[in-house]
mmCIF file of C-alpha atoms in Angstrom:
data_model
loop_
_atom_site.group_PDB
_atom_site.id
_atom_site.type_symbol
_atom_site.label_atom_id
_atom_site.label_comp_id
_atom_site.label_asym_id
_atom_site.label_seq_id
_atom_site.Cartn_x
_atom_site.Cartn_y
_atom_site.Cartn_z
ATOM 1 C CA UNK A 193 107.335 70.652 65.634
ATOM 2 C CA UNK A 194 110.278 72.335 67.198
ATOM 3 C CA UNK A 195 111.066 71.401 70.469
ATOM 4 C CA UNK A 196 109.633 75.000 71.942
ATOM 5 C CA UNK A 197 106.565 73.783 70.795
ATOM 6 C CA UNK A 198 106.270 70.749 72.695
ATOM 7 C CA UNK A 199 106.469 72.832 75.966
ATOM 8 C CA UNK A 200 103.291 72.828 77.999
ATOM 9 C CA UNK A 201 103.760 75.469 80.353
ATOM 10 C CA UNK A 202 100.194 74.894 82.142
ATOM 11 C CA UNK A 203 99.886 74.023 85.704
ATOM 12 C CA UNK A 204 97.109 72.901 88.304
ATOM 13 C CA UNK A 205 96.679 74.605 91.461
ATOM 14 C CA UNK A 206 93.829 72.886 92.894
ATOM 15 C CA UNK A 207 91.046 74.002 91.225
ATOM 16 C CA UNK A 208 92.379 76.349 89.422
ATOM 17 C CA UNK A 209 94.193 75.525 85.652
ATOM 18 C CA UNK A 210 96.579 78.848 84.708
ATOM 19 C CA UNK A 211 98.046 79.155 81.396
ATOM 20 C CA UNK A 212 101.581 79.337 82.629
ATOM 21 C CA UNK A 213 103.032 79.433 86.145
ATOM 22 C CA UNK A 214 103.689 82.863 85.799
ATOM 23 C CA UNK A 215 101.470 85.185 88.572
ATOM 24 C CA UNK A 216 102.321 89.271 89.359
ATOM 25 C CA UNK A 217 102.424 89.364 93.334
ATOM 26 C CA UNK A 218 100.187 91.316 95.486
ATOM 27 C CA UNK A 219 101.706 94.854 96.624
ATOM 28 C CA UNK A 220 103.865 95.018 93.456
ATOM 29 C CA UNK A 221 100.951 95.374 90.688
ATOM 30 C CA UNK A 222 98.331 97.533 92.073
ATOM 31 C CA UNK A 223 94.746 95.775 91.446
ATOM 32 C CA UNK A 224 96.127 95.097 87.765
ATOM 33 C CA UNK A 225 94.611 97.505 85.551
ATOM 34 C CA UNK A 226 97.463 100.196 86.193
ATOM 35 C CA UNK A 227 99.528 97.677 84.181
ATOM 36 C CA UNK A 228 97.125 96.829 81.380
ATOM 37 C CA UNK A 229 98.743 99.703 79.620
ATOM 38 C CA UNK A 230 101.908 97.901 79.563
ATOM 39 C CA UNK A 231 101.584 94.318 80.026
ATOM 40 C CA UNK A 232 99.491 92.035 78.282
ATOM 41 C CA UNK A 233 97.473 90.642 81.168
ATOM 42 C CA UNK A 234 96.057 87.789 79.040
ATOM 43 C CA UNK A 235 99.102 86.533 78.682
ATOM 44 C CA UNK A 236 100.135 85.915 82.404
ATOM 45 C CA UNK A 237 99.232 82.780 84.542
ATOM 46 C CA UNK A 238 97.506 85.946 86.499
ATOM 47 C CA UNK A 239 98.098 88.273 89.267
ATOM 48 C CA UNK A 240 97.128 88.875 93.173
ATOM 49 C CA UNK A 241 95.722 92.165 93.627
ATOM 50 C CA UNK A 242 97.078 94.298 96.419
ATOM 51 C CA UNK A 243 95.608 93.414 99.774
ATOM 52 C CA UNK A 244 92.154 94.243 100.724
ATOM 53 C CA UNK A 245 90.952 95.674 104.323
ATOM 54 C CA UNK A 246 87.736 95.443 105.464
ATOM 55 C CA UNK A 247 88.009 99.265 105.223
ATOM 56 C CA UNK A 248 89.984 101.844 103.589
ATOM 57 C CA UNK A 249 93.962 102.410 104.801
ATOM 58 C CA UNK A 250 95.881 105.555 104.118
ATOM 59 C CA UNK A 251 99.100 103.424 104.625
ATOM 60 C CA UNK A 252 102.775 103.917 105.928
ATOM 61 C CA UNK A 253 103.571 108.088 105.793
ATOM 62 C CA UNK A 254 106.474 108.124 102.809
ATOM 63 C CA UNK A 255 109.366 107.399 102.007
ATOM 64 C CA UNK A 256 107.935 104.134 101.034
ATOM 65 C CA UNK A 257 110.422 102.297 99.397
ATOM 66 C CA UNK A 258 114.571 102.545 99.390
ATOM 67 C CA UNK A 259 117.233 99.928 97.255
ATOM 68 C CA UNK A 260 119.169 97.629 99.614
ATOM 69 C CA UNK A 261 122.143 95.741 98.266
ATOM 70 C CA UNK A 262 120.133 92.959 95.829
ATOM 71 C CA UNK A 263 117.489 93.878 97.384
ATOM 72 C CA UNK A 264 114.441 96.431 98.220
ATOM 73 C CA UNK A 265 113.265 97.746 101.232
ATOM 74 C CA UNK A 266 109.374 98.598 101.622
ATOM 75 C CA UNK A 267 106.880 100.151 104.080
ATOM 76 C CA UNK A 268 103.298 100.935 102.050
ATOM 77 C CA UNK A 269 101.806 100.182 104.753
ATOM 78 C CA UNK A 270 99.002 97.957 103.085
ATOM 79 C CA UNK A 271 97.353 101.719 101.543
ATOM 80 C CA UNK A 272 93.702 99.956 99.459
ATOM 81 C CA UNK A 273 90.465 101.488 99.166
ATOM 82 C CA UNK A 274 89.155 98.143 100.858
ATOM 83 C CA UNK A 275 87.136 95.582 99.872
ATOM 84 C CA UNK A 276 83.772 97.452 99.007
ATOM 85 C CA UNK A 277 85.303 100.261 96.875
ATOM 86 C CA UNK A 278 87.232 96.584 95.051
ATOM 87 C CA UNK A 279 84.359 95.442 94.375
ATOM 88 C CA UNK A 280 82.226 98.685 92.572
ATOM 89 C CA UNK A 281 85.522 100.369 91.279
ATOM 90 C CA UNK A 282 88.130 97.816 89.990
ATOM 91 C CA UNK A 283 86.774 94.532 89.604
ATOM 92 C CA UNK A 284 84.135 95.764 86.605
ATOM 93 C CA UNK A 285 87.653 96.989 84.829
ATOM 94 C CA UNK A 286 88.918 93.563 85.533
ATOM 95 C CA UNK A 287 86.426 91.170 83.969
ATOM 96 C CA UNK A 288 87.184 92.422 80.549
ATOM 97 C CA UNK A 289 90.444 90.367 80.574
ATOM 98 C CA UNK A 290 91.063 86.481 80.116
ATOM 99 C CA UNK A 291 93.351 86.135 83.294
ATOM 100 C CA UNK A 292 93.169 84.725 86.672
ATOM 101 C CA UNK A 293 92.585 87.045 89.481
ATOM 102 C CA UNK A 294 93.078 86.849 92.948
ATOM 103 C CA UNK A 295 92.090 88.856 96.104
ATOM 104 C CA UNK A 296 95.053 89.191 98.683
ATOM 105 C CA UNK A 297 93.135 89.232 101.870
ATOM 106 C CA UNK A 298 94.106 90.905 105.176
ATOM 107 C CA UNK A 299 93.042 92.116 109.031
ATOM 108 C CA UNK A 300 93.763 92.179 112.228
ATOM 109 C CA UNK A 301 91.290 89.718 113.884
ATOM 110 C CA UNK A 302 89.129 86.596 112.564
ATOM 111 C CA UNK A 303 86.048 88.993 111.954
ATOM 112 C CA UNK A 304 88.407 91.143 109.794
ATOM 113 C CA UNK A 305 88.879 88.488 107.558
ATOM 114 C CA UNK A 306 85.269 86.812 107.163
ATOM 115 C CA UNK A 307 84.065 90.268 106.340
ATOM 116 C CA UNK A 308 86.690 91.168 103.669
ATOM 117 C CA UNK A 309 85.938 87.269 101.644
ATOM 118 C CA UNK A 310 82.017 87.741 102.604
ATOM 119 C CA UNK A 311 81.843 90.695 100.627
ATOM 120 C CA UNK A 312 84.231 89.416 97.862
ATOM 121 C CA UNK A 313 82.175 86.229 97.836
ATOM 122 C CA UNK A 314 79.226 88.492 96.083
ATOM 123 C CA UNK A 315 80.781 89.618 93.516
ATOM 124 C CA UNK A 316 81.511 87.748 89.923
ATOM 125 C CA UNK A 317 85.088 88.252 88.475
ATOM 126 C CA UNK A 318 87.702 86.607 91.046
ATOM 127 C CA UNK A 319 89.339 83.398 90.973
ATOM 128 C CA UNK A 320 89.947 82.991 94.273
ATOM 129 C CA UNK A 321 91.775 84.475 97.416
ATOM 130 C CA UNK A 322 95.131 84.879 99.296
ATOM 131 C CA UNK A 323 94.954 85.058 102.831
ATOM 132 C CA UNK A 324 98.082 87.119 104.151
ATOM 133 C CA UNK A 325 98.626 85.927 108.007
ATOM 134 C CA UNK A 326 101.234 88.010 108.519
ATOM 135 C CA UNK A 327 99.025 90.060 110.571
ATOM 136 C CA UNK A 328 99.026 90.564 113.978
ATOM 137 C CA UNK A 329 96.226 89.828 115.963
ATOM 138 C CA UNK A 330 95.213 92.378 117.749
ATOM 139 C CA UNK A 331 93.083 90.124 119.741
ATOM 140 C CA UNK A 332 95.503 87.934 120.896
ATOM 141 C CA UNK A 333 98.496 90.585 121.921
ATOM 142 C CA UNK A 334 99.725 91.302 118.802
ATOM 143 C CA UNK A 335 101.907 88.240 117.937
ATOM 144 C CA UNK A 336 101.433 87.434 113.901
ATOM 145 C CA UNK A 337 98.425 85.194 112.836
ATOM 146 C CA UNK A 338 101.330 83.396 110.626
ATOM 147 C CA UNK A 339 103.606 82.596 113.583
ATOM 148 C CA UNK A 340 101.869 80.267 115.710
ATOM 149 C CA UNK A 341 100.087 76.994 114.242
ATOM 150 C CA UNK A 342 97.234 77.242 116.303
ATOM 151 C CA UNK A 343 96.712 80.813 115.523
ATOM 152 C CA UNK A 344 97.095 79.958 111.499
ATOM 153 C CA UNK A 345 94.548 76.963 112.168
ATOM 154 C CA UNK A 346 91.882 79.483 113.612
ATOM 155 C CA UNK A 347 92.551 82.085 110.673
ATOM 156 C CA UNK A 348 92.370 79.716 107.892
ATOM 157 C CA UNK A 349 89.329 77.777 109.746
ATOM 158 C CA UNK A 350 87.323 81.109 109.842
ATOM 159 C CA UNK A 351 88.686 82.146 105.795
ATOM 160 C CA UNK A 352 87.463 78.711 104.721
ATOM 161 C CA UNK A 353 83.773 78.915 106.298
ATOM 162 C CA UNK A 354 83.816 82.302 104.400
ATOM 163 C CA UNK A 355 85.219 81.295 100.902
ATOM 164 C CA UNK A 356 82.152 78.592 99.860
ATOM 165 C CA UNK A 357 82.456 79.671 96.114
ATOM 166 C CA UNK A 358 86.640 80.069 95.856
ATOM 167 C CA UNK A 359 89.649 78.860 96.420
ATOM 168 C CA UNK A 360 91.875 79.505 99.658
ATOM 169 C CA UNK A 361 95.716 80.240 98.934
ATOM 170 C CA UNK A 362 97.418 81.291 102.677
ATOM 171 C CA UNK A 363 100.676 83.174 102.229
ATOM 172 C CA UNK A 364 103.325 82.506 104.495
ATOM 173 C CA UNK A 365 105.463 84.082 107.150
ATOM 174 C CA UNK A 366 109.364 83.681 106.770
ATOM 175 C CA UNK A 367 109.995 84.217 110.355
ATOM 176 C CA UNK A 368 109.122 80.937 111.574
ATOM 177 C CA UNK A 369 110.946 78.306 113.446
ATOM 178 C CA UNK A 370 109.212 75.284 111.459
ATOM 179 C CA UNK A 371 107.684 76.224 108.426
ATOM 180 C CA UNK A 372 106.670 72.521 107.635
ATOM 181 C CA UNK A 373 104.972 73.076 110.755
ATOM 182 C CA UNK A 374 103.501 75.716 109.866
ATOM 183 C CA UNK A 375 102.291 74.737 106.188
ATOM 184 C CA UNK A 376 100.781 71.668 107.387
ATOM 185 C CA UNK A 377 98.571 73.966 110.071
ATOM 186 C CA UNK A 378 97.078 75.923 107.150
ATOM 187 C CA UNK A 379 96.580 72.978 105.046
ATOM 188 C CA UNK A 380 94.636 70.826 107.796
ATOM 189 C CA UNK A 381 92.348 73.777 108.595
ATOM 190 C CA UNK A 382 91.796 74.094 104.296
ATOM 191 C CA UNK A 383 94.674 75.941 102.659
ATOM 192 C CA UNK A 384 93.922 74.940 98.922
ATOM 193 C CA UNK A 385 97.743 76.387 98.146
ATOM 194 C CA UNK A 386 100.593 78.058 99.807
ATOM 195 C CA UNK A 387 102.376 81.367 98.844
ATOM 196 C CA UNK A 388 105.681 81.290 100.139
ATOM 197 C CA UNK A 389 107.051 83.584 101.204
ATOM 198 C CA UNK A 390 106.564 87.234 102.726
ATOM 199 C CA UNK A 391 108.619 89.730 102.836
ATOM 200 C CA UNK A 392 111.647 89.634 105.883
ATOM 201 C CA UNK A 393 111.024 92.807 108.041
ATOM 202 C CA UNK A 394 113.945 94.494 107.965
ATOM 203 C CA UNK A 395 115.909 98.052 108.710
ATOM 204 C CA UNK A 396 118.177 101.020 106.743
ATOM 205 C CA UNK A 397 119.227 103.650 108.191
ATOM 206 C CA UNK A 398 120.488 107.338 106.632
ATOM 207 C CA UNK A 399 123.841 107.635 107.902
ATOM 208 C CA UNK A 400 123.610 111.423 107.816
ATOM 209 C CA UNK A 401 120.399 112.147 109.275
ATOM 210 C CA UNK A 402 120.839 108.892 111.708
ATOM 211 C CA UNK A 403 116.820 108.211 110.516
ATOM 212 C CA UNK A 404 115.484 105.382 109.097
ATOM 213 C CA UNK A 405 115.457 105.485 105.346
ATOM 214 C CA UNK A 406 111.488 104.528 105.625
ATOM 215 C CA UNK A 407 108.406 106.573 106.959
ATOM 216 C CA UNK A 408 108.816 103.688 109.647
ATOM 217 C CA UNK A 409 111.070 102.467 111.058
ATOM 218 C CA UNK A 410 110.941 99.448 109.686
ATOM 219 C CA UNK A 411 110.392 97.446 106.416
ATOM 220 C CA UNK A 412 109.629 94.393 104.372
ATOM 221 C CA UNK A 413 112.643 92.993 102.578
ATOM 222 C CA UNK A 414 112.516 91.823 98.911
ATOM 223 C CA UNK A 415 114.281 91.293 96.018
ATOM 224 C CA UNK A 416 117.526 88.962 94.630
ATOM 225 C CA UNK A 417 119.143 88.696 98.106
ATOM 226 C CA UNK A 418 116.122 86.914 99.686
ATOM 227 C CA UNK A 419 115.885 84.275 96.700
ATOM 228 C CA UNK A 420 118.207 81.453 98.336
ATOM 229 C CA UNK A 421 116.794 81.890 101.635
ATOM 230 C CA UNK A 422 113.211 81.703 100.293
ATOM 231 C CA UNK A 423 113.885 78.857 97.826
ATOM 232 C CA UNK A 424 114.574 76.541 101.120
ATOM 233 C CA UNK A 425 111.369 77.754 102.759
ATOM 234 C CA UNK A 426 109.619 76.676 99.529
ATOM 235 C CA UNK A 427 111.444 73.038 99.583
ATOM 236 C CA UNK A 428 110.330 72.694 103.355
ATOM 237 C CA UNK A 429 107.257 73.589 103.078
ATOM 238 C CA UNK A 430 107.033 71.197 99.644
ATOM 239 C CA UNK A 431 108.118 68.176 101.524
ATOM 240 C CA UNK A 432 105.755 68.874 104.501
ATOM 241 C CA UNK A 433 102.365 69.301 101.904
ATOM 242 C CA UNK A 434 100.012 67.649 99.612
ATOM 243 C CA UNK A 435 98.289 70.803 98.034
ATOM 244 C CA UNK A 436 100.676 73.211 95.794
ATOM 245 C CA UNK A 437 102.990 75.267 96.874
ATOM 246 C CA UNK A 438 103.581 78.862 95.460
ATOM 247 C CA UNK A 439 107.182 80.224 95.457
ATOM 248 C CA UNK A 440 107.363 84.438 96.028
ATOM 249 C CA UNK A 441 110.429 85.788 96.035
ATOM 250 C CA UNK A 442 113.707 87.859 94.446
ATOM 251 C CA UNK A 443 112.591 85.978 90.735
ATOM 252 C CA UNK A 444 114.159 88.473 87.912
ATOM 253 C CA UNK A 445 115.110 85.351 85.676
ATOM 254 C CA UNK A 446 114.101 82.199 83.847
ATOM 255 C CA UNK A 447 116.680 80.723 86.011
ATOM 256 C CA UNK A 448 115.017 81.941 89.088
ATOM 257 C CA UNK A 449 111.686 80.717 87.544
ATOM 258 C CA UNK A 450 113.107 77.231 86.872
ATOM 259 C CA UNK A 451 114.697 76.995 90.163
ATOM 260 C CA UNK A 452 111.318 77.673 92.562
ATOM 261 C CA UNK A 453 109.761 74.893 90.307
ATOM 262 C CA UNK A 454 112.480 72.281 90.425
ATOM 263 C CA UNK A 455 112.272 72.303 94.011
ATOM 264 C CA UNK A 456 108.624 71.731 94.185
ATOM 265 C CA UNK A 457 107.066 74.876 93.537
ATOM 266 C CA UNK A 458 103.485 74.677 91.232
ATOM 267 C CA UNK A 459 104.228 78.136 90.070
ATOM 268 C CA UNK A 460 105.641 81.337 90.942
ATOM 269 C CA UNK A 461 104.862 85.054 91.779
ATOM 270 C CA UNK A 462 107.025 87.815 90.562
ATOM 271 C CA UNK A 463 107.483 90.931 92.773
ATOM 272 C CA UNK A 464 109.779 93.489 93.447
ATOM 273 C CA UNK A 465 110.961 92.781 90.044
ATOM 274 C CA UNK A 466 107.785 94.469 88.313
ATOM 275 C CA UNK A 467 109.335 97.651 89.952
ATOM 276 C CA UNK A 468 111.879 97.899 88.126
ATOM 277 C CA UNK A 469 110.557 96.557 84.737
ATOM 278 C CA UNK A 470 106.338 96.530 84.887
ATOM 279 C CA UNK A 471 106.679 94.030 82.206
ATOM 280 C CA UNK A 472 108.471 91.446 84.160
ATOM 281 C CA UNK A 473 105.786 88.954 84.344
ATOM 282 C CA UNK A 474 105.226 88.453 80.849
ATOM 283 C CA UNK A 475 109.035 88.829 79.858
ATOM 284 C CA UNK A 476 109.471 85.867 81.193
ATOM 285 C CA UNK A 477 107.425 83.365 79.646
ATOM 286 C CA UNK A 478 109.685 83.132 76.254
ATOM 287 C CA UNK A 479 112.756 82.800 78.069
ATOM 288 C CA UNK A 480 110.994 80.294 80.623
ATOM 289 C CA UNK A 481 110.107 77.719 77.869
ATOM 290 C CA UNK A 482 113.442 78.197 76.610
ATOM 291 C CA UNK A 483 114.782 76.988 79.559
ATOM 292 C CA UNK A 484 112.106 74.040 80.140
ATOM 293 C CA UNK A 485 113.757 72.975 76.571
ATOM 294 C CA UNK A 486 117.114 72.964 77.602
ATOM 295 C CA UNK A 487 116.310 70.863 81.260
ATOM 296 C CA UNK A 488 115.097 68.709 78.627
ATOM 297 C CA UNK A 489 111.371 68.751 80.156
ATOM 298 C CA UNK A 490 107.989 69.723 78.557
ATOM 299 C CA UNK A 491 105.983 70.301 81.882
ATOM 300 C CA UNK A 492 106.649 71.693 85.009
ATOM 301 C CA UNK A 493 105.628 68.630 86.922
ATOM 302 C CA UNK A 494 108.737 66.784 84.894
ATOM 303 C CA UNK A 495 111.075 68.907 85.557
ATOM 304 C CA UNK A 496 110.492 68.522 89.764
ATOM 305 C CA UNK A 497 110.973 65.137 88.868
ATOM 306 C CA UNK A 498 114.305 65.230 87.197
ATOM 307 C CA UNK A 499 115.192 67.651 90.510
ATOM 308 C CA UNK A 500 113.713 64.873 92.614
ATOM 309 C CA UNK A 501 115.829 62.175 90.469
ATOM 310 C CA UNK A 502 119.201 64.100 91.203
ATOM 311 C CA UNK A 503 118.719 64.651 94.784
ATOM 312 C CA UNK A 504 117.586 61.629 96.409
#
């Protein structure tokens, strides 16, 4: 047996067992079958669908998306057809494959999210859901769900009483003072995981026309130059946790992969990435266990110990 072989790129999150650590992110792989074409979806750990409204959005007006230096700039506006059009339209299409699926969830008050995960709850074919709190609540002035622990206790409380059958994933804000503080908020109130991070809202501006490069006026950043900034969040959040933690952001290598899950990281989402290369997800997988071989570890869970082992 060659040393490839004795790789076991499995992981637990929670309840949930995925082939390999490997997930597509929501917002950068449609509700997944717009990719079956291209990617083998049976071959990924599995993918978060975009995020689902308790009613249809029409989204950000375009431009949509513009290149940044390492980086992406986007303003979609969180378009879906909502959570009831999910359910009859793409979720049949999405049973036929051996993958995990998950249901980004969004709103703009508590009710917004019951709804969206009561009518989810009904239907067969998901694996479980990610709560996206960074929302504002309209409710409560505007300030973001994710930025307040309170808030992100009360959102996650009100997600959990709703999600009886699944599994609760929250993803995380960046902009946040304490994100230990933070992850430890959504994990008392039931947080089975944590996706971290979002994206870092962020501005470009056309030079010649003196507008912003966007349909608004501002964006979400992505891509390679958010990586080292993100990888922290994911460590800090890691050391403040029990349940897994889920590392989102600028991954376009092995190396990324490899560095998320040293640090603590359960597994990892690929994003902007899948923009520029749909197959991105799955690309990685050979060159992943290649590098698990050459760390000189067969699971992921060894090779956050080595990391551990090193940096005491």
């Amino acid at each position: 047996m060659s040393a490839a072989d004795a790789v076991d790129l499995s992981v637990q999150i929670g309840a949930l067992r995925l082939r390999n650590p490997i997930l597509a992110a929501s917002g950068t792989f449609g509700y997944g079958v717009e990719f079956a074409h291209l990617v083998n979806l049976n071959r990924l750990g599995g993918f978060v669908v975009k995020g689902l409204s308790r009613e249809p959005m029409e989204g950000a007006p375009p431009p949509r998306l513009c290149d940044t230096p390492s980086g992406m700039l986007n303003a979609v506006g969180l378009q879906n057809i909502g959570a009831r059009a999910f359910v009859t339209e793409k979720l049949p299409l999405l049973r036929k494959y051996d993958t995990t699926v998950l249901a980004n969830v969004f709103g703009y008050c508590l009710e917004d999210y019951a709804e969206v995960i009561r009518v989810l709850e009904d239907a067969e074919g998901l694996a479980g859901y990610e709560l996206n709190i960074s929302c504002p609540n309209v409710k409560e002035g505007g300030i973001q769900f994710g930025n307040d622990p309170a808030q992100v206790a009360e959102v996650v409380t009100a997600a959990r009483k709703a999600a009886a059958r699944r599994p609760l994933w929250v993803k995380l804000s960046p902009l946040v003072a304490d994100i230990g503080l933070i992850a430890k908020a959504a994990e008392s109130a039931g947080a089975d995981a944590l996706t971290v991070a979002n994206t870092y809202p962020a501005m470009a501006i056309d030079t010649r026309t003196l507008k912003s490069r966007l349909g608004n006026l501002t964006g979400g950043l992505s891509g390679p130059a958010i990586r080292p900034i993100t990888l922290r969040l994911v460590w800090e959040a890691k050391k403040a946790v029990e349940i897994p933690v889920i590392g989102l952001g600028g991954i376009e290598t092995a190396e990324d992969v490899l560095e998320y899950l040293s640090v603590g990281a359960s597994a990892v989402q690929i994003g902007t990435a899948s923009f520029a290369d749909p197959r991105a997800s799955e690309r990685l997988l050979a060159p992943l266990t290649k590098a698990l071989v050459q760390a000189k570890a067969n699971t992921i869970s060894e090779l956050h110990k080595k990391f551990a082992s090193q940096n005491d």
